[in-house]
Each structure stands twice: as C-alpha cells, then as structure tokens.
Amino acid sequence: MASESIEAPFEASAGDPKHAARATRSAGRKMRSLLLDAASPLFRERGLSGTAIIDIAAAANAFPSQITYYFRTKEALFVECACRELLYLARATEQAALTARTPRDYTHALAQSVTASDSVAFFAEALTLTRRRQDLAPLVERTIERLHGEGARAYASQVARHGWRSLRAPDESSRRFWAVAIGVILEGYAMGRSPEELCAEMLRVLGEQAKSTDEARLRLVEARDATTTPDEES
C-alpha cells in the first residue's frame, strides 16, 4: 500500500511537471519521516557517538547516502530527532492533562507525563550539541518557541474551560514549566532519581500555577465564618 501511494502520483503526472514535483516532495517527506523514526530509538539507546549512519540506514531500509542527502550530517539528524520527540512529548502531556478538573490535578498530570519519558533528556543532549554547532541552533530555537506557544495555548484553554484563576500569564506559566522540567530532569538523571522522585521535585518547585474559583469561594466563606461571632449569627 505504501508503494502505491508514492508511485501513483508519478504515473498520473505524465506531461504535468507540477504533479511530478508534488509527488517528489511527498516521497521526500515520507523518507525523512522513515529516517527519523529509525534514528530516534538508536540515538536514545546508544547516543550520538555510538550510532553509525550505516545502522540508521539499515533500520530504515534506506541507503546511507539518503541520510546525508536529507540531513547533511549525523549531528543534524540527531538534533531533529530530539526536537521532534520533545514536541511529541508536549502533545502527549497536554492530552494526559485534559481530564484534570482542578489546577493541582492539571499540574500533577503534566509533571507525571513529562518525567515518565526520556524525551527531555534527549533534547538536552541536542541543546549541548548546538553549543558547538551553531548552524543547528535555529531548529532548536524554533522548537522551543513552538513548545512554549502550544503550551501557553493549552494552559489558557484549560483556565478558560474551568474558570480557574491563573497566578501567571499563560506564556509565563508555559516557559516556567518547561524550564523547571529540563532543570529537574537533567539533575535527576545525574543523581539516578526515579520518575516518581522527579515528578515530586517538579511539583515542589512549580508550586501552585492556578487556583480553582470554587476553592477561592470556599476559602472566602470559611474566612467569613471564622470572623462571625455567635451573637452576630443570631
């Protein structure tokens, strides 16, 4: 089925260069995706230095020359894999938190999902690599901005949906969350901490991100009751 979807546009493109160009772009996108899919688990397991281009090509059923054609270098492929995995994690994290009904549950779901994956640590390796390879920095920059932008929109949506009172602007909350996640996970990996310990540390550092309006009203009622004397009640 896959070969049919690639070859069919070429067959229909006889005499039509536009169709041929679209088919070529489609085939190129598919090959890039296959190479990224094959490279990511190898990089995560073996690291950059322990993964050879020939191994990636074999896993993708491709030629080594195709890797250099689409990505130029193994380092560029590594960074793109790490960026893609981080964005996948961000989407999965947002999905995991959709059913949360309180700000506390929402933050806990986010932290639990992020610390259960090694995608943040993978991305941190890419950050270190771009320090020496500034030609790869633009992809990392775009990934971070997209991460923050999508995170801010997801958080703002939850606040509006449940009527929570956010303690910070959505963009600030998103940037703070991911900065804490990267810092806590890097430190935790170095210390050999478990995902549960990483999650607990993230929650401790993040603190409250928002307050439920129901909780706020409850506290207001309790405060009024505490200042009301028996004589006033009668």
GROMACS .gro file of C-alpha atoms in nm:
model
  234
    1MET     CA    1   0.000   0.000   0.000
    2ALA     CA    2   0.280   0.240   0.082
    3SER     CA    3   0.448   0.192  -0.254
    4GLU     CA    4   0.120   0.251  -0.433
    5SER     CA    5   0.065   0.583  -0.257
    6ILE     CA    6   0.410   0.701  -0.368
    7GLU     CA    7   0.411   0.569  -0.720
    8ALA     CA    8   0.056   0.663  -0.818
    9PRO     CA    9   0.124   1.039  -0.848
   10PHE     CA   10   0.420   0.966  -1.078
   11GLU     CA   11   0.200   0.761  -1.307
   12ALA     CA   12  -0.060   1.034  -1.320
   13SER     CA   13   0.198   1.303  -1.375
   14ALA     CA   14   0.297   1.221  -1.732
   15GLY     CA   15   0.327   1.554  -1.910
   16ASP     CA   16   0.248   1.750  -1.592
   17PRO     CA   17   0.561   1.878  -1.412
   18LYS     CA   18   0.354   2.019  -1.123
   19HIS     CA   19   0.219   1.676  -1.034
   20ALA     CA   20   0.566   1.526  -1.060
   21ALA     CA   21   0.705   1.792  -0.825
   22ARG     CA   22   0.430   1.726  -0.569
   23ALA     CA   23   0.495   1.353  -0.587
   24THR     CA   24   0.867   1.409  -0.536
   25ARG     CA   25   0.806   1.629  -0.231
   26SER     CA   26   0.566   1.371  -0.087
   27ALA     CA   27   0.820   1.092  -0.133
   28GLY     CA   28   1.087   1.310   0.024
   29ARG     CA   29   0.873   1.382   0.331
   30LYS     CA   30   0.800   1.014   0.372
   31MET     CA   31   1.167   0.919   0.352
   32ARG     CA   32   1.263   1.189   0.603
   33SER     CA   33   0.999   1.056   0.840
   34LEU     CA   34   1.122   0.699   0.799
   35LEU     CA   35   1.479   0.804   0.874
   36LEU     CA   36   1.372   0.998   1.183
   37ASP     CA   37   1.164   0.703   1.305
   38ALA     CA   38   1.459   0.469   1.262
   39ALA     CA   39   1.720   0.702   1.411
   40SER     CA   40   1.537   0.812   1.728
   41PRO     CA   41   1.542   0.479   1.917
   42LEU     CA   42   1.903   0.417   1.814
   43PHE     CA   43   2.015   0.759   1.936
   44ARG     CA   44   1.826   0.716   2.262
   45GLU     CA   45   1.980   0.376   2.326
   46ARG     CA   46   2.336   0.434   2.203
   47GLY     CA   47   2.383   0.809   2.198
   48LEU     CA   48   2.524   1.016   1.914
   49SER     CA   49   2.875   0.873   1.911
   50GLY     CA   50   2.755   0.514   1.946
   51THR     CA   51   2.518   0.529   1.649
   52ALA     CA   52   2.656   0.489   1.297
   53ILE     CA   53   2.490   0.623   0.984
   54ILE     CA   54   2.502   0.275   0.833
   55ASP     CA   55   2.299   0.139   1.128
   56ILE     CA   56   2.034   0.405   1.084
   57ALA     CA   57   2.013   0.335   0.712
   58ALA     CA   58   1.975  -0.036   0.776
   59ALA     CA   59   1.697   0.022   1.032
   60ALA     CA   60   1.513   0.245   0.783
   61ASN     CA   61   1.576   0.011   0.487
   62ALA     CA   62   1.749   0.302   0.317
   63PHE     CA   63   2.091   0.395   0.181
   64PRO     CA   64   2.347   0.591   0.389
   65SER     CA   65   2.359   0.847   0.110
   66GLN     CA   66   1.992   0.924   0.169
   67ILE     CA   67   2.071   1.032   0.525
   68THR     CA   68   2.334   1.277   0.408
   69TYR     CA   69   2.105   1.394   0.128
   70TYR     CA   70   1.814   1.480   0.360
   71PHE     CA   71   2.002   1.580   0.678
   72ARG     CA   72   2.361   1.653   0.564
   73THR     CA   73   2.520   1.522   0.887
   74LYS     CA   74   2.451   1.274   1.163
   75GLU     CA   75   2.451   1.563   1.412
   76ALA     CA   76   2.176   1.742   1.223
   77LEU     CA   77   1.970   1.423   1.221
   78PHE     CA   78   2.026   1.382   1.595
   79VAL     CA   79   1.905   1.735   1.671
   80GLU     CA   80   1.598   1.699   1.450
   81CYS     CA   81   1.510   1.368   1.618
   82ALA     CA   82   1.540   1.523   1.962
   83CYS     CA   83   1.329   1.826   1.866
   84ARG     CA   84   1.058   1.610   1.714
   85GLU     CA   85   1.048   1.381   2.018
   86LEU     CA   86   1.011   1.679   2.253
   87LEU     CA   87   0.715   1.814   2.056
   88TYR     CA   88   0.556   1.467   2.054
   89LEU     CA   89   0.600   1.458   2.432
   90ALA     CA   90   0.444   1.802   2.470
   91ARG     CA   91   0.132   1.692   2.280
   92ALA     CA   92   0.105   1.370   2.481
   93THR     CA   93   0.146   1.569   2.802
   94GLU     CA   94  -0.133   1.807   2.709
   95GLN     CA   95  -0.359   1.512   2.625
   96ALA     CA   96  -0.281   1.347   2.959
   97ALA     CA   97  -0.391   1.660   3.145
   98LEU     CA   98  -0.717   1.718   2.958
   99THR     CA   99  -0.929   1.530   3.212
  100ALA     CA  100  -0.792   1.722   3.512
  101ARG     CA  101  -1.062   1.917   3.694
  102THR     CA  102  -0.851   2.114   3.939
  103PRO     CA  103  -0.532   2.317   3.892
  104ARG     CA  104  -0.346   2.080   4.123
  105ASP     CA  105  -0.451   1.773   3.923
  106TYR     CA  106  -0.360   1.951   3.599
  107THR     CA  107  -0.006   2.034   3.714
  108HIS     CA  108   0.039   1.683   3.854
  109ALA     CA  109  -0.070   1.523   3.525
  110LEU     CA  110   0.173   1.741   3.329
  111ALA     CA  111   0.466   1.667   3.561
  112GLN     CA  112   0.392   1.295   3.574
  113SER     CA  113   0.375   1.265   3.195
  114VAL     CA  114   0.696   1.464   3.136
  115THR     CA  115   0.904   1.278   3.395
  116ALA     CA  116   0.788   0.936   3.271
  117SER     CA  117   0.969   0.992   2.939
  118ASP     CA  118   1.336   1.038   2.845
  119SER     CA  119   1.249   1.287   2.570
  120VAL     CA  120   1.353   1.588   2.778
  121ALA     CA  121   1.695   1.436   2.848
  122PHE     CA  122   1.726   1.352   2.477
  123PHE     CA  123   1.651   1.715   2.390
  124ALA     CA  124   1.902   1.837   2.647
  125GLU     CA  125   2.172   1.644   2.460
  126ALA     CA  126   2.073   1.831   2.146
  127LEU     CA  127   2.100   2.161   2.335
  128THR     CA  128   2.454   2.072   2.437
  129LEU     CA  129   2.541   1.979   2.080
  130THR     CA  130   2.418   2.310   1.937
  131ARG     CA  131   2.653   2.494   2.171
  132ARG     CA  132   2.934   2.368   1.949
  133ARG     CA  133   2.732   2.359   1.626
  134GLN     CA  134   2.559   2.695   1.592
  135ASP     CA  135   2.439   2.601   1.244
  136LEU     CA  136   2.194   2.365   1.420
  137ALA     CA  137   2.068   2.626   1.667
  138PRO     CA  138   1.779   2.765   1.453
  139LEU     CA  139   1.594   2.431   1.465
  140VAL     CA  140   1.626   2.422   1.844
  141GLU     CA  141   1.508   2.781   1.871
  142ARG     CA  142   1.201   2.713   1.658
  143THR     CA  143   1.123   2.403   1.863
  144ILE     CA  144   1.142   2.591   2.192
  145GLU     CA  145   0.921   2.872   2.066
  146ARG     CA  146   0.667   2.623   1.934
  147LEU     CA  147   0.682   2.433   2.262
  148HIS     CA  148   0.609   2.748   2.461
  149GLY     CA  149   0.343   2.870   2.221
  150GLU     CA  150   0.146   2.545   2.217
  151GLY     CA  151   0.189   2.505   2.593
  152ALA     CA  152   0.056   2.855   2.657
  153ARG     CA  153  -0.248   2.794   2.436
  154ALA     CA  154  -0.324   2.462   2.606
  155TYR     CA  155  -0.293   2.617   2.952
  156ALA     CA  156  -0.507   2.920   2.861
  157SER     CA  157  -0.771   2.685   2.722
  158GLN     CA  158  -0.786   2.488   3.047
  159VAL     CA  159  -0.807   2.805   3.256
  160ALA     CA  160  -1.094   2.937   3.043
  161ARG     CA  161  -1.268   2.600   3.031
  162HIS     CA  162  -1.275   2.551   3.409
  163GLY     CA  163  -1.285   2.914   3.517
  164TRP     CA  164  -0.961   2.889   3.710
  165ARG     CA  165  -0.772   3.195   3.827
  166SER     CA  166  -0.422   3.174   3.684
  167LEU     CA  167  -0.144   3.308   3.905
  168ARG     CA  168   0.070   3.390   3.600
  169ALA     CA  169   0.018   3.473   3.235
  170PRO     CA  170  -0.015   3.157   3.018
  171ASP     CA  171   0.309   3.225   2.830
  172GLU     CA  172   0.499   3.275   3.156
  173SER     CA  173   0.349   2.957   3.302
  174SER     CA  174   0.445   2.752   2.996
  175ARG     CA  175   0.801   2.881   2.987
  176ARG     CA  176   0.841   2.827   3.360
  177PHE     CA  177   0.706   2.473   3.340
  178TRP     CA  178   0.948   2.363   3.068
  179ALA     CA  179   1.244   2.540   3.226
  180VAL     CA  180   1.175   2.357   3.552
  181ALA     CA  181   1.122   2.028   3.366
  182ILE     CA  182   1.456   2.048   3.186
  183GLY     CA  183   1.644   2.151   3.501
  184VAL     CA  184   1.488   1.894   3.732
  185ILE     CA  185   1.517   1.607   3.485
  186LEU     CA  186   1.881   1.679   3.399
  187GLU     CA  187   1.976   1.699   3.765
  188GLY     CA  188   1.768   1.392   3.845
  189TYR     CA  189   1.924   1.183   3.570
  190ALA     CA  190   2.269   1.274   3.702
  191MET     CA  191   2.164   1.170   4.053
  192GLY     CA  192   1.993   0.849   3.940
  193ARG     CA  193   1.650   0.955   4.062
  194SER     CA  194   1.336   0.764   3.969
  195PRO     CA  195   1.050   0.913   3.763
  196GLU     CA  196   0.842   0.934   4.083
  197GLU     CA  197   1.116   1.135   4.255
  198LEU     CA  198   1.149   1.362   3.953
  199CYS     CA  199   0.774   1.423   3.948
  200ALA     CA  200   0.769   1.506   4.320
  201GLU     CA  201   1.057   1.750   4.277
  202MET     CA  202   0.889   1.919   3.982
  203LEU     CA  203   0.569   1.966   4.179
  204ARG     CA  204   0.763   2.108   4.472
  205VAL     CA  205   0.944   2.362   4.255
  206LEU     CA  206   0.641   2.459   4.047
  207GLY     CA  207   0.406   2.512   4.339
  208GLU     CA  208   0.059   2.643   4.257
  209GLN     CA  209   0.001   2.754   3.900
  210ALA     CA  210  -0.362   2.850   3.934
  211LYS     CA  211  -0.650   2.846   4.181
  212SER     CA  212  -0.993   2.700   4.131
  213THR     CA  213  -1.265   2.961   4.160
  214ASP     CA  214  -1.468   2.712   4.366
  215GLU     CA  215  -1.177   2.673   4.608
  216ALA     CA  216  -1.138   3.051   4.628
  217ARG     CA  217  -1.508   3.095   4.714
  218LEU     CA  218  -1.483   2.818   4.972
  219ARG     CA  219  -1.189   2.987   5.142
  220LEU     CA  220  -1.376   3.319   5.139
  221VAL     CA  221  -1.679   3.162   5.308
  222GLU     CA  222  -1.459   2.992   5.566
  223ALA     CA  223  -1.283   3.320   5.641
  224ARG     CA  224  -1.614   3.497   5.690
  225ASP     CA  225  -1.744   3.221   5.915
  226ALA     CA  226  -1.430   3.242   6.129
  227THR     CA  227  -1.482   3.614   6.189
  228THR     CA  228  -1.852   3.581   6.267
  229THR     CA  229  -1.941   3.568   6.640
  230PRO     CA  230  -2.235   3.368   6.781
  231ASP     CA  231  -2.413   3.697   6.868
  232GLU     CA  232  -2.380   3.818   6.509
  233GLU     CA  233  -2.521   3.493   6.379
  234SER     CA  234  -2.830   3.529   6.595
   0.00000   0.00000   0.00000
